[in-house]
């Protein structure tokens, strides 16, 4: 994702070589990939590299972070508690996990929290999870 503060599509394009907004948008939205298989492959590659192989002394960091987000085009956006601002607002909540050795942070996984209001049956919906869980 690069060192940029903003992680939107326009910023990602500026961090790529020979990339365009439309080609990256097509790749992210229409590519026939399975995100679980992709992440598992990324972790395999991470374990093969000397600089990113987890070793003793790493700490597991589990972070649930919420961010303001307007509109309804992004999955997971709804009225919910956003820790970043300390109140309930329209936003998105993610659970991210990392390994940290005091110098570097190695991303493991990310899970999107789907607010009850996003399900037809609300909290009674069988797919609703009250808390984020490790996938």
mmCIF file of N, CA and C in Angstrom:
data_model
loop_
_atom_site.group_PDB
_atom_site.id
_atom_site.type_symbol
_atom_site.label_atom_id
_atom_site.label_comp_id
_atom_site.label_asym_id
_atom_site.label_seq_id
_atom_site.Cartn_x
_atom_site.Cartn_y
_atom_site.Cartn_z
ATOM 1 N N UNK A 1 0.818 -1.197 0.000
ATOM 2 C CA UNK A 1 0.000 0.000 0.000
ATOM 3 C C UNK A 1 0.857 1.254 0.000
ATOM 4 N N UNK A 2 2.116 1.134 0.272
ATOM 5 C CA UNK A 2 2.988 2.302 0.239
ATOM 6 C C UNK A 2 2.999 3.059 1.543
ATOM 7 N N UNK A 3 3.756 4.122 1.559
ATOM 8 C CA UNK A 3 3.921 4.934 2.758
ATOM 9 C C UNK A 3 2.960 6.115 2.806
ATOM 10 N N UNK A 4 2.074 6.230 1.850
ATOM 11 C CA UNK A 4 1.145 7.350 1.788
ATOM 12 C C UNK A 4 0.197 7.356 2.976
ATOM 13 N N UNK A 5 -0.172 8.532 3.423
ATOM 14 C CA UNK A 5 -1.134 8.661 4.509
ATOM 15 C C UNK A 5 -2.520 8.228 4.054
ATOM 16 N N UNK A 6 -2.890 8.588 2.841
ATOM 17 C CA UNK A 6 -4.201 8.240 2.305
ATOM 18 C C UNK A 6 -4.085 6.944 1.525
ATOM 19 N N UNK A 7 -5.081 6.087 1.672
ATOM 20 C CA UNK A 7 -5.062 4.783 1.009
ATOM 21 C C UNK A 7 -6.233 4.660 0.026
ATOM 22 N N UNK A 8 -6.488 5.717 -0.734
ATOM 23 C CA UNK A 8 -7.556 5.644 -1.718
ATOM 24 C C UNK A 8 -6.987 5.234 -3.077
ATOM 25 N N UNK A 9 -7.873 4.942 -4.006
ATOM 26 C CA UNK A 9 -7.453 4.443 -5.308
ATOM 27 C C UNK A 9 -6.572 5.438 -6.061
ATOM 28 N N UNK A 10 -6.920 6.716 -6.002
ATOM 29 C CA UNK A 10 -6.116 7.730 -6.695
ATOM 30 C C UNK A 10 -4.688 7.757 -6.169
ATOM 31 N N UNK A 11 -4.527 7.664 -4.850
ATOM 32 C CA UNK A 11 -3.192 7.671 -4.259
ATOM 33 C C UNK A 11 -2.428 6.404 -4.618
ATOM 34 N N UNK A 12 -3.122 5.259 -4.638
ATOM 35 C CA UNK A 12 -2.457 4.011 -5.004
ATOM 36 C C UNK A 12 -1.922 4.070 -6.431
ATOM 37 N N UNK A 13 -2.657 4.707 -7.332
ATOM 38 C CA UNK A 13 -2.216 4.825 -8.717
ATOM 39 C C UNK A 13 -0.923 5.621 -8.792
ATOM 40 N N UNK A 14 -0.795 6.663 -7.986
ATOM 41 C CA UNK A 14 0.429 7.469 -8.022
ATOM 42 C C UNK A 14 1.631 6.687 -7.500
ATOM 43 N N UNK A 15 1.387 5.619 -6.729
ATOM 44 C CA UNK A 15 2.471 4.798 -6.180
ATOM 45 C C UNK A 15 2.805 3.593 -7.049
ATOM 46 N N UNK A 16 2.140 3.446 -8.196
ATOM 47 C CA UNK A 16 2.398 2.299 -9.068
ATOM 48 C C UNK A 16 3.171 2.734 -10.311
ATOM 49 N N UNK A 17 3.832 1.776 -10.930
ATOM 50 C CA UNK A 17 4.569 2.039 -12.162
ATOM 51 C C UNK A 17 3.652 1.705 -13.336
ATOM 52 N N UNK A 18 3.514 2.625 -14.253
ATOM 53 C CA UNK A 18 2.678 2.441 -15.446
ATOM 54 C C UNK A 18 1.245 2.045 -15.114
ATOM 55 N N UNK A 19 0.709 2.568 -14.019
ATOM 56 C CA UNK A 19 -0.663 2.262 -13.645
ATOM 57 C C UNK A 19 -1.607 3.381 -14.024
ATOM 58 N N UNK A 20 -2.857 3.037 -14.214
ATOM 59 C CA UNK A 20 -3.880 4.042 -14.455
ATOM 60 C C UNK A 20 -5.036 3.788 -13.503
ATOM 61 N N UNK A 21 -5.806 4.820 -13.237
ATOM 62 C CA UNK A 21 -6.942 4.709 -12.328
ATOM 63 C C UNK A 21 -7.893 3.624 -12.809
ATOM 64 N N UNK A 22 -8.251 3.649 -14.098
ATOM 65 C CA UNK A 22 -9.227 2.686 -14.622
ATOM 66 C C UNK A 22 -8.715 1.256 -14.596
ATOM 67 N N UNK A 23 -7.433 1.043 -14.922
ATOM 68 C CA UNK A 23 -6.913 -0.327 -14.911
ATOM 69 C C UNK A 23 -6.831 -0.868 -13.482
ATOM 70 N N UNK A 24 -6.443 -0.031 -12.525
ATOM 71 C CA UNK A 24 -6.385 -0.489 -11.132
ATOM 72 C C UNK A 24 -7.789 -0.741 -10.588
ATOM 73 N N UNK A 25 -8.736 0.131 -10.926
ATOM 74 C CA UNK A 25 -10.126 -0.056 -10.482
ATOM 75 C C UNK A 25 -10.665 -1.363 -11.062
ATOM 76 N N UNK A 26 -10.407 -1.622 -12.336
ATOM 77 C CA UNK A 26 -10.858 -2.868 -12.953
ATOM 78 C C UNK A 26 -10.212 -4.070 -12.257
ATOM 79 N N UNK A 27 -8.912 -3.979 -11.999
ATOM 80 C CA UNK A 27 -8.204 -5.074 -11.332
ATOM 81 C C UNK A 27 -8.802 -5.362 -9.950
ATOM 82 N N UNK A 28 -9.069 -4.335 -9.168
ATOM 83 C CA UNK A 28 -9.593 -4.526 -7.811
ATOM 84 C C UNK A 28 -11.045 -5.001 -7.800
ATOM 85 N N UNK A 29 -11.849 -4.492 -8.731
ATOM 86 C CA UNK A 29 -13.284 -4.802 -8.718
ATOM 87 C C UNK A 29 -13.677 -6.027 -9.527
ATOM 88 N N UNK A 30 -12.946 -6.335 -10.578
ATOM 89 C CA UNK A 30 -13.393 -7.379 -11.500
ATOM 90 C C UNK A 30 -12.473 -8.579 -11.608
ATOM 91 N N UNK A 31 -11.328 -8.538 -10.967
ATOM 92 C CA UNK A 31 -10.402 -9.670 -11.068
ATOM 93 C C UNK A 31 -11.017 -10.896 -10.390
ATOM 94 N N UNK A 32 -10.895 -12.070 -11.013
ATOM 95 C CA UNK A 32 -11.501 -13.285 -10.452
ATOM 96 C C UNK A 32 -10.598 -13.915 -9.385
ATOM 97 N N UNK A 33 -10.440 -13.232 -8.261
ATOM 98 C CA UNK A 33 -9.566 -13.745 -7.218
ATOM 99 C C UNK A 33 -10.366 -14.084 -5.975
ATOM 100 N N UNK A 34 -9.789 -14.920 -5.183
ATOM 101 C CA UNK A 34 -10.351 -15.286 -3.891
ATOM 102 C C UNK A 34 -9.448 -14.632 -2.851
ATOM 103 N N UNK A 35 -9.991 -13.686 -2.086
ATOM 104 C CA UNK A 35 -9.139 -12.927 -1.164
ATOM 105 C C UNK A 35 -8.493 -13.800 -0.096
ATOM 106 N N UNK A 36 -9.132 -14.895 0.296
ATOM 107 C CA UNK A 36 -8.533 -15.794 1.288
ATOM 108 C C UNK A 36 -7.323 -16.504 0.679
ATOM 109 N N UNK A 37 -7.471 -17.009 -0.549
ATOM 110 C CA UNK A 37 -6.346 -17.668 -1.218
ATOM 111 C C UNK A 37 -5.212 -16.678 -1.467
ATOM 112 N N UNK A 38 -5.562 -15.462 -1.863
ATOM 113 C CA UNK A 38 -4.557 -14.437 -2.112
ATOM 114 C C UNK A 38 -3.785 -14.104 -0.839
ATOM 115 N N UNK A 39 -4.498 -13.932 0.275
ATOM 116 C CA UNK A 39 -3.816 -13.621 1.532
ATOM 117 C C UNK A 39 -2.956 -14.794 1.998
ATOM 118 N N UNK A 40 -3.449 -16.012 1.837
ATOM 119 C CA UNK A 40 -2.641 -17.185 2.216
ATOM 120 C C UNK A 40 -1.361 -17.260 1.394
ATOM 121 N N UNK A 41 -1.462 -16.962 0.108
ATOM 122 C CA UNK A 41 -0.262 -16.951 -0.742
ATOM 123 C C UNK A 41 0.706 -15.863 -0.312
ATOM 124 N N UNK A 42 0.171 -14.676 0.020
ATOM 125 C CA UNK A 42 1.009 -13.572 0.504
ATOM 126 C C UNK A 42 1.752 -13.991 1.766
ATOM 127 N N UNK A 43 1.061 -14.694 2.678
ATOM 128 C CA UNK A 43 1.705 -15.146 3.909
ATOM 129 C C UNK A 43 2.784 -16.188 3.619
ATOM 130 N N UNK A 44 2.540 -17.077 2.641
ATOM 131 C CA UNK A 44 3.564 -18.055 2.244
ATOM 132 C C UNK A 44 4.820 -17.344 1.747
ATOM 133 N N UNK A 45 4.636 -16.354 0.891
ATOM 134 C CA UNK A 45 5.782 -15.594 0.362
ATOM 135 C C UNK A 45 6.486 -14.865 1.501
ATOM 136 N N UNK A 46 5.709 -14.290 2.426
ATOM 137 C CA UNK A 46 6.283 -13.582 3.565
ATOM 138 C C UNK A 46 7.179 -14.517 4.395
ATOM 139 N N UNK A 47 6.745 -15.756 4.561
ATOM 140 C CA UNK A 47 7.521 -16.724 5.350
ATOM 141 C C UNK A 47 8.789 -17.186 4.630
ATOM 142 N N UNK A 48 8.850 -17.060 3.315
ATOM 143 C CA UNK A 48 10.023 -17.482 2.550
ATOM 144 C C UNK A 48 11.112 -16.418 2.516
ATOM 145 N N UNK A 49 10.775 -15.200 2.836
ATOM 146 C CA UNK A 49 11.727 -14.093 2.769
ATOM 147 C C UNK A 49 12.377 -13.885 4.140
ATOM 148 N N UNK A 50 13.678 -13.782 4.172
ATOM 149 C CA UNK A 50 14.415 -13.627 5.432
ATOM 150 C C UNK A 50 13.970 -12.393 6.209
ATOM 151 N N UNK A 51 13.692 -11.296 5.517
ATOM 152 C CA UNK A 51 13.327 -10.048 6.188
ATOM 153 C C UNK A 51 11.918 -10.076 6.784
ATOM 154 N N UNK A 52 11.065 -10.954 6.283
ATOM 155 C CA UNK A 52 9.680 -10.955 6.753
ATOM 156 C C UNK A 52 9.250 -12.258 7.403
ATOM 157 N N UNK A 53 10.185 -13.183 7.605
ATOM 158 C CA UNK A 53 9.850 -14.428 8.295
ATOM 159 C C UNK A 53 9.683 -14.142 9.777
ATOM 160 N N UNK A 54 8.519 -14.472 10.350
ATOM 161 C CA UNK A 54 8.339 -14.261 11.794
ATOM 162 C C UNK A 54 9.351 -15.084 12.588
ATOM 163 N N UNK A 55 9.909 -14.463 13.590
ATOM 164 C CA UNK A 55 10.859 -15.159 14.464
ATOM 165 C C UNK A 55 10.431 -14.951 15.907
ATOM 166 N N UNK A 56 11.170 -15.521 16.812
ATOM 167 C CA UNK A 56 10.853 -15.329 18.228
ATOM 168 C C UNK A 56 10.968 -13.852 18.568
ATOM 169 N N UNK A 57 10.132 -13.410 19.466
ATOM 170 C CA UNK A 57 10.174 -12.019 19.889
ATOM 171 C C UNK A 57 9.123 -11.146 19.219
ATOM 172 N N UNK A 58 8.343 -11.715 18.307
ATOM 173 C CA UNK A 58 7.271 -10.954 17.690
ATOM 174 C C UNK A 58 6.080 -10.879 18.629
ATOM 175 N N UNK A 59 5.360 -9.787 18.563
ATOM 176 C CA UNK A 59 4.139 -9.594 19.324
ATOM 177 C C UNK A 59 2.977 -9.581 18.346
ATOM 178 N N UNK A 60 1.889 -10.257 18.704
ATOM 179 C CA UNK A 60 0.687 -10.227 17.884
ATOM 180 C C UNK A 60 -0.133 -9.007 18.283
ATOM 181 N N UNK A 61 -0.467 -8.167 17.318
ATOM 182 C CA UNK A 61 -1.284 -6.983 17.554
ATOM 183 C C UNK A 61 -2.628 -7.208 16.874
ATOM 184 N N UNK A 62 -3.702 -7.055 17.644
ATOM 185 C CA UNK A 62 -5.061 -7.140 17.121
ATOM 186 C C UNK A 62 -5.677 -5.761 17.319
ATOM 187 N N UNK A 63 -6.076 -5.136 16.232
ATOM 188 C CA UNK A 63 -6.551 -3.757 16.284
ATOM 189 C C UNK A 63 -7.907 -3.645 15.603
ATOM 190 N N UNK A 64 -8.905 -3.193 16.353
ATOM 191 C CA UNK A 64 -10.178 -2.878 15.716
ATOM 192 C C UNK A 64 -10.240 -1.361 15.584
ATOM 193 N N UNK A 65 -10.345 -0.900 14.374
ATOM 194 C CA UNK A 65 -10.347 0.540 14.158
ATOM 195 C C UNK A 65 -11.516 0.932 13.271
ATOM 196 N N UNK A 66 -12.140 2.023 13.647
ATOM 197 C CA UNK A 66 -13.259 2.550 12.884
ATOM 198 C C UNK A 66 -12.880 3.866 12.247
ATOM 199 N N UNK A 67 -13.450 4.134 11.103
ATOM 200 C CA UNK A 67 -13.151 5.357 10.375
ATOM 201 C C UNK A 67 -14.435 5.920 9.792
ATOM 202 N N UNK A 68 -14.574 7.237 9.851
ATOM 203 C CA UNK A 68 -15.735 7.882 9.236
ATOM 204 C C UNK A 68 -15.769 7.574 7.760
ATOM 205 N N UNK A 69 -16.961 7.343 7.256
ATOM 206 C CA UNK A 69 -17.134 7.066 5.834
ATOM 207 C C UNK A 69 -18.554 7.462 5.473
ATOM 208 N N UNK A 70 -18.688 8.234 4.430
ATOM 209 C CA UNK A 70 -20.031 8.623 3.997
ATOM 210 C C UNK A 70 -20.448 7.782 2.810
ATOM 211 N N UNK A 71 -21.735 7.826 2.501
ATOM 212 C CA UNK A 71 -22.250 7.072 1.367
ATOM 213 C C UNK A 71 -22.548 5.639 1.733
ATOM 214 N N UNK A 72 -22.971 4.878 0.738
ATOM 215 C CA UNK A 72 -23.330 3.488 0.980
ATOM 216 C C UNK A 72 -22.698 2.554 -0.052
ATOM 217 N N UNK A 73 -21.767 3.046 -0.852
ATOM 218 C CA UNK A 73 -21.168 2.233 -1.913
ATOM 219 C C UNK A 73 -20.123 1.256 -1.382
ATOM 220 N N UNK A 74 -19.566 1.519 -0.217
ATOM 221 C CA UNK A 74 -18.536 0.652 0.358
ATOM 222 C C UNK A 74 -19.175 -0.329 1.326
ATOM 223 N N UNK A 75 -18.807 -1.613 1.222
ATOM 224 C CA UNK A 75 -19.315 -2.625 2.155
ATOM 225 C C UNK A 75 -18.977 -2.237 3.588
ATOM 226 N N UNK A 76 -19.900 -2.505 4.498
ATOM 227 C CA UNK A 76 -19.649 -2.305 5.921
ATOM 228 C C UNK A 76 -19.940 -0.921 6.453
ATOM 229 N N UNK A 77 -20.297 0.024 5.601
ATOM 230 C CA UNK A 77 -20.572 1.382 6.067
ATOM 231 C C UNK A 77 -21.948 1.430 6.716
ATOM 232 N N UNK A 78 -21.999 1.981 7.910
ATOM 233 C CA UNK A 78 -23.265 2.127 8.630
ATOM 234 C C UNK A 78 -23.065 2.963 9.873
ATOM 235 N N UNK A 79 -24.164 3.284 10.564
ATOM 236 C CA UNK A 79 -24.071 4.031 11.814
ATOM 237 C C UNK A 79 -23.597 3.091 12.902
ATOM 238 N N UNK A 80 -22.416 3.367 13.414
ATOM 239 C CA UNK A 80 -21.813 2.521 14.432
ATOM 240 C C UNK A 80 -20.773 3.308 15.201
ATOM 241 N N UNK A 81 -20.311 2.742 16.317
ATOM 242 C CA UNK A 81 -19.306 3.435 17.120
ATOM 243 C C UNK A 81 -17.989 3.464 16.357
ATOM 244 N N UNK A 82 -17.430 4.654 16.223
ATOM 245 C CA UNK A 82 -16.157 4.857 15.532
ATOM 246 C C UNK A 82 -15.138 5.300 16.575
ATOM 247 N N UNK A 83 -14.239 4.405 16.939
ATOM 248 C CA UNK A 83 -13.265 4.694 17.985
ATOM 249 C C UNK A 83 -12.356 5.862 17.670
ATOM 250 N N UNK A 84 -12.064 6.069 16.391
ATOM 251 C CA UNK A 84 -11.177 7.156 15.968
ATOM 252 C C UNK A 84 -11.705 8.527 16.415
ATOM 253 N N UNK A 85 -13.032 8.666 16.457
ATOM 254 C CA UNK A 85 -13.626 9.953 16.855
ATOM 255 C C UNK A 85 -14.335 9.868 18.197
ATOM 256 N N UNK A 86 -14.466 8.655 18.765
ATOM 257 C CA UNK A 86 -15.036 8.483 20.092
ATOM 258 C C UNK A 86 -16.540 8.649 20.180
ATOM 259 N N UNK A 87 -17.251 8.389 19.081
ATOM 260 C CA UNK A 87 -18.709 8.483 19.120
ATOM 261 C C UNK A 87 -19.310 7.677 17.975
ATOM 262 N N UNK A 88 -20.642 7.569 17.998
ATOM 263 C CA UNK A 88 -21.359 6.878 16.937
ATOM 264 C C UNK A 88 -21.526 7.813 15.753
ATOM 265 N N UNK A 89 -21.202 7.304 14.567
ATOM 266 C CA UNK A 89 -21.310 8.093 13.344
ATOM 267 C C UNK A 89 -21.367 7.112 12.173
ATOM 268 N N UNK A 90 -21.556 7.629 10.979
ATOM 269 C CA UNK A 90 -21.538 6.797 9.788
ATOM 270 C C UNK A 90 -20.082 6.437 9.493
ATOM 271 N N UNK A 91 -19.800 5.135 9.407
ATOM 272 C CA UNK A 91 -18.417 4.751 9.177
ATOM 273 C C UNK A 91 -18.253 3.269 8.950
ATOM 274 N N UNK A 92 -17.006 2.844 8.993
ATOM 275 C CA UNK A 92 -16.614 1.467 8.723
ATOM 276 C C UNK A 92 -15.684 1.005 9.850
ATOM 277 N N UNK A 93 -15.791 -0.271 10.237
ATOM 278 C CA UNK A 93 -14.943 -0.821 11.296
ATOM 279 C C UNK A 93 -14.239 -2.064 10.755
ATOM 280 N N UNK A 94 -12.928 -2.117 10.969
ATOM 281 C CA UNK A 94 -12.102 -3.226 10.511
ATOM 282 C C UNK A 94 -11.323 -3.824 11.681
ATOM 283 N N UNK A 95 -11.095 -5.109 11.618
ATOM 284 C CA UNK A 95 -10.215 -5.795 12.557
ATOM 285 C C UNK A 95 -8.972 -6.173 11.771
ATOM 286 N N UNK A 96 -7.822 -5.661 12.200
ATOM 287 C CA UNK A 96 -6.568 -5.979 11.529
ATOM 288 C C UNK A 96 -5.635 -6.673 12.505
ATOM 289 N N UNK A 97 -4.814 -7.572 11.996
ATOM 290 C CA UNK A 97 -3.838 -8.272 12.825
ATOM 291 C C UNK A 97 -2.459 -8.116 12.207
ATOM 292 N N UNK A 98 -1.471 -7.949 13.080
ATOM 293 C CA UNK A 98 -0.086 -7.727 12.670
ATOM 294 C C UNK A 98 0.842 -8.502 13.583
ATOM 295 N N UNK A 99 2.036 -8.766 13.083
ATOM 296 C CA UNK A 99 3.156 -9.189 13.917
ATOM 297 C C UNK A 99 4.079 -7.987 14.021
ATOM 298 N N UNK A 100 4.611 -7.742 15.221
ATOM 299 C CA UNK A 100 5.496 -6.593 15.431
ATOM 300 C C UNK A 100 6.707 -7.035 16.239
ATOM 301 N N UNK A 101 7.912 -6.654 15.779
ATOM 302 C CA UNK A 101 9.140 -7.064 16.465
ATOM 303 C C UNK A 101 9.886 -5.891 17.091
ATOM 304 N N UNK A 102 9.242 -4.753 17.189
ATOM 305 C CA UNK A 102 9.888 -3.567 17.731
ATOM 306 C C UNK A 102 10.453 -2.672 16.658
ATOM 307 N N UNK A 103 10.588 -3.194 15.438
ATOM 308 C CA UNK A 103 11.125 -2.428 14.322
ATOM 309 C C UNK A 103 10.136 -2.398 13.165
ATOM 310 N N UNK A 104 9.627 -3.554 12.821
ATOM 311 C CA UNK A 104 8.741 -3.638 11.664
ATOM 312 C C UNK A 104 7.397 -4.251 12.049
ATOM 313 N N UNK A 105 6.400 -3.885 11.281
ATOM 314 C CA UNK A 105 5.047 -4.391 11.472
ATOM 315 C C UNK A 105 4.679 -5.186 10.226
ATOM 316 N N UNK A 106 4.346 -6.463 10.408
ATOM 317 C CA UNK A 106 4.018 -7.340 9.294
ATOM 318 C C UNK A 106 2.519 -7.640 9.318
ATOM 319 N N UNK A 107 1.769 -7.199 8.303
ATOM 320 C CA UNK A 107 0.326 -7.434 8.289
ATOM 321 C C UNK A 107 -0.012 -8.908 8.084
ATOM 322 N N UNK A 108 -0.986 -9.392 8.852
ATOM 323 C CA UNK A 108 -1.433 -10.775 8.719
ATOM 324 C C UNK A 108 -2.778 -10.863 8.013
ATOM 325 N N UNK A 109 -3.794 -10.190 8.560
ATOM 326 C CA UNK A 109 -5.137 -10.339 8.009
ATOM 327 C C UNK A 109 -5.982 -9.123 8.361
ATOM 328 N N UNK A 110 -7.112 -9.000 7.679
ATOM 329 C CA UNK A 110 -8.069 -7.934 7.940
ATOM 330 C C UNK A 110 -9.473 -8.515 7.793
ATOM 331 N N UNK A 111 -10.370 -8.105 8.672
ATOM 332 C CA UNK A 111 -11.768 -8.546 8.606
ATOM 333 C C UNK A 111 -12.660 -7.323 8.714
ATOM 334 N N UNK A 112 -13.681 -7.270 7.899
ATOM 335 C CA UNK A 112 -14.630 -6.168 7.883
ATOM 336 C C UNK A 112 -15.798 -6.492 8.795
ATOM 337 N N UNK A 113 -16.125 -5.559 9.688
ATOM 338 C CA UNK A 113 -17.293 -5.720 10.545
ATOM 339 C C UNK A 113 -18.526 -5.269 9.780
ATOM 340 N N UNK A 114 -19.523 -6.125 9.686
ATOM 341 C CA UNK A 114 -20.779 -5.800 9.021
ATOM 342 C C UNK A 114 -21.814 -5.455 10.092
ATOM 343 N N UNK A 115 -22.192 -4.202 10.177
ATOM 344 C CA UNK A 115 -23.153 -3.710 11.160
ATOM 345 C C UNK A 115 -24.518 -4.375 10.954
ATOM 346 N N UNK A 116 -25.268 -4.586 12.040
ATOM 347 C CA UNK A 116 -26.572 -5.257 11.972
ATOM 348 C C UNK A 116 -27.518 -4.585 10.991
ATOM 349 N N UNK A 117 -27.445 -3.276 10.876
ATOM 350 C CA UNK A 117 -28.355 -2.552 9.987
ATOM 351 C C UNK A 117 -28.123 -2.894 8.513
ATOM 352 N N UNK A 118 -27.024 -3.544 8.198
ATOM 353 C CA UNK A 118 -26.709 -3.907 6.826
ATOM 354 C C UNK A 118 -27.329 -5.250 6.415
ATOM 355 N N UNK A 119 -27.946 -5.958 7.373
ATOM 356 C CA UNK A 119 -28.591 -7.236 7.097
ATOM 357 C C UNK A 119 -30.102 -7.055 7.074
ATOM 358 N N UNK A 120 -30.785 -7.821 6.222
ATOM 359 C CA UNK A 120 -32.233 -7.709 6.095
ATOM 360 C C UNK A 120 -32.942 -7.923 7.427
ATOM 361 N N UNK A 121 -32.503 -8.913 8.199
ATOM 362 C CA UNK A 121 -33.153 -9.238 9.470
ATOM 363 C C UNK A 121 -32.463 -8.573 10.666
ATOM 364 N N UNK A 122 -31.539 -7.670 10.409
ATOM 365 C CA UNK A 122 -30.828 -6.979 11.488
ATOM 366 C C UNK A 122 -30.057 -7.952 12.352
ATOM 367 N N UNK A 123 -30.168 -7.789 13.685
ATOM 368 C CA UNK A 123 -29.432 -8.643 14.617
ATOM 369 C C UNK A 123 -29.909 -10.082 14.594
ATOM 370 N N UNK A 124 -31.125 -10.329 14.099
ATOM 371 C CA UNK A 124 -31.661 -11.690 14.027
ATOM 372 C C UNK A 124 -31.135 -12.455 12.819
ATOM 373 N N UNK A 125 -30.466 -11.779 11.904
ATOM 374 C CA UNK A 125 -29.950 -12.426 10.702
ATOM 375 C C UNK A 125 -28.877 -13.447 11.078
ATOM 376 N N UNK A 126 -28.940 -14.659 10.522
ATOM 377 C CA UNK A 126 -27.954 -15.688 10.878
ATOM 378 C C UNK A 126 -26.516 -15.333 10.479
ATOM 379 N N UNK A 127 -26.336 -14.417 9.525
ATOM 380 C CA UNK A 127 -24.990 -14.021 9.109
ATOM 381 C C UNK A 127 -24.394 -12.891 9.951
ATOM 382 N N UNK A 128 -25.217 -12.293 10.816
ATOM 383 C CA UNK A 128 -24.731 -11.187 11.653
ATOM 384 C C UNK A 128 -23.863 -11.719 12.783
ATOM 385 N N UNK A 129 -22.713 -11.070 12.986
ATOM 386 C CA UNK A 129 -21.836 -11.380 14.118
ATOM 387 C C UNK A 129 -21.724 -10.130 14.969
ATOM 388 N N UNK A 130 -22.056 -10.253 16.256
ATOM 389 C CA UNK A 130 -22.015 -9.086 17.137
ATOM 390 C C UNK A 130 -20.600 -8.566 17.289
ATOM 391 N N UNK A 131 -19.653 -9.465 17.383
ATOM 392 C CA UNK A 131 -18.251 -9.071 17.567
ATOM 393 C C UNK A 131 -17.415 -9.567 16.396
ATOM 394 N N UNK A 132 -16.353 -8.830 16.127
ATOM 395 C CA UNK A 132 -15.414 -9.298 15.116
ATOM 396 C C UNK A 132 -14.682 -10.507 15.676
ATOM 397 N N UNK A 133 -14.504 -11.501 14.834
ATOM 398 C CA UNK A 133 -13.797 -12.697 15.273
ATOM 399 C C UNK A 133 -12.657 -12.981 14.301
ATOM 400 N N UNK A 134 -11.684 -13.700 14.770
ATOM 401 C CA UNK A 134 -10.557 -14.088 13.932
ATOM 402 C C UNK A 134 -11.060 -15.039 12.865
ATOM 403 N N UNK A 135 -10.726 -14.756 11.617
ATOM 404 C CA UNK A 135 -11.200 -15.609 10.510
ATOM 405 C C UNK A 135 -10.255 -16.763 10.280
#
